[in-house]
Amino acid sequence: FAMAYDDQNIFAKILRGEIPCDKVYEDEYAMAFNDIAPKAPVHILVIPTGRYVSIEDFGARASAEEVQGFFAAVAKIVNEQGLTENGFRSIANTGSDGGQEVAHFHLHILGGAPVGPMVAP
C-alpha cells in the first residue's frame, strides 16, 4: 500500500484544528477522538501526530520514540475508557483490500460491549 501522504486528508485537517472532533485524548504522539459513526458503545480513533499513511508505513518509518509514544497513548486511552476489564478490539485497516478509508494511519478501538466475530462471514 505504497502511496504518498496527503496533507489534505481529514485526519491531517483534524490534527491541524481545521475540522472539529470529539477529542478524548491528545499528547505529542497521538490524538484520539470518538468516531462519528460508532460501531460499538465505545468507538475511538487513535491517530499518530506524524504523517504516516498506514500501520505498515508507521512501522517502517516512525522513530522508536513515536511508536512507543503512540502505543503508550493507546494504553492510557483504553484504561481511561474503562475497557481493560472486559476487553476491546483494535483494528487498523490498511489499503483497499483492508477497507482503509482515510490514508492516515489510524487505530479503531471498539469496546463497551461484545464486538462480534472477527470478520463478517
PDB file of C-alpha atoms in Angstrom, residues 5-21 23 26 31 33 47-51 102-104:
ATOM      1  CA  TYR A   5       0.859  11.116   2.299  1.00  0.00           C
ATOM      2  CA  ASP A   6      -1.839  13.678   1.500  1.00  0.00           C
ATOM      3  CA  ASP A   7      -1.780  16.699   3.830  1.00  0.00           C
ATOM      4  CA  GLN A   8      -5.428  17.386   2.885  1.00  0.00           C
ATOM      5  CA  ASN A   9      -6.804  14.123   4.338  1.00  0.00           C
ATOM      6  CA  ILE A  10      -9.481  14.583   7.002  1.00  0.00           C
ATOM      7  CA  PHE A  11      -7.258  13.389   9.864  1.00  0.00           C
ATOM      8  CA  ALA A  12      -4.480  15.825   8.892  1.00  0.00           C
ATOM      9  CA  LYS A  13      -7.100  18.585   8.975  1.00  0.00           C
ATOM     10  CA  ILE A  14      -8.332  17.388  12.392  1.00  0.00           C
ATOM     11  CA  LEU A  15      -4.736  17.389  13.703  1.00  0.00           C
ATOM     12  CA  ARG A  16      -4.296  20.977  12.498  1.00  0.00           C
ATOM     13  CA  GLY A  17      -7.579  22.024  14.142  1.00  0.00           C
ATOM     14  CA  GLU A  18      -9.235  22.850  10.807  1.00  0.00           C
ATOM     15  CA  ILE A  19     -12.028  20.322  11.378  1.00  0.00           C
ATOM     16  CA  PRO A  20     -13.503  19.793  14.862  1.00  0.00           C
ATOM     17  CA  CYS A  21     -13.609  16.397  16.552  1.00  0.00           C
ATOM     18  CA  LYS A  23     -11.464  14.604  21.285  1.00  0.00           C
ATOM     19  CA  GLU A  26      -4.062  14.246  22.910  1.00  0.00           C
ATOM     20  CA  MET A  31      -4.700  12.233  19.179  1.00  0.00           C
ATOM     21  CA  PHE A  33     -11.468  11.102  19.226  1.00  0.00           C
ATOM     22  CA  ILE A  47      -4.061   8.650  15.130  1.00  0.00           C
ATOM     23  CA  PRO A  48      -0.356   9.421  15.318  1.00  0.00           C
ATOM     24  CA  THR A  49       0.562  13.091  15.101  1.00  0.00           C
ATOM     25  CA  GLY A  50       3.102  12.265  12.376  1.00  0.00           C
ATOM     26  CA  ARG A  51       2.496  11.908   8.643  1.00  0.00           C
ATOM     27  CA  VAL A 102      -8.556   7.625   5.164  1.00  0.00           C
ATOM     28  CA  ALA A 103      -4.886   7.439   4.147  1.00  0.00           C
ATOM     29  CA  HIS A 104      -3.573   8.462   7.577  1.00  0.00           C
TER      30      HIS A 104
END
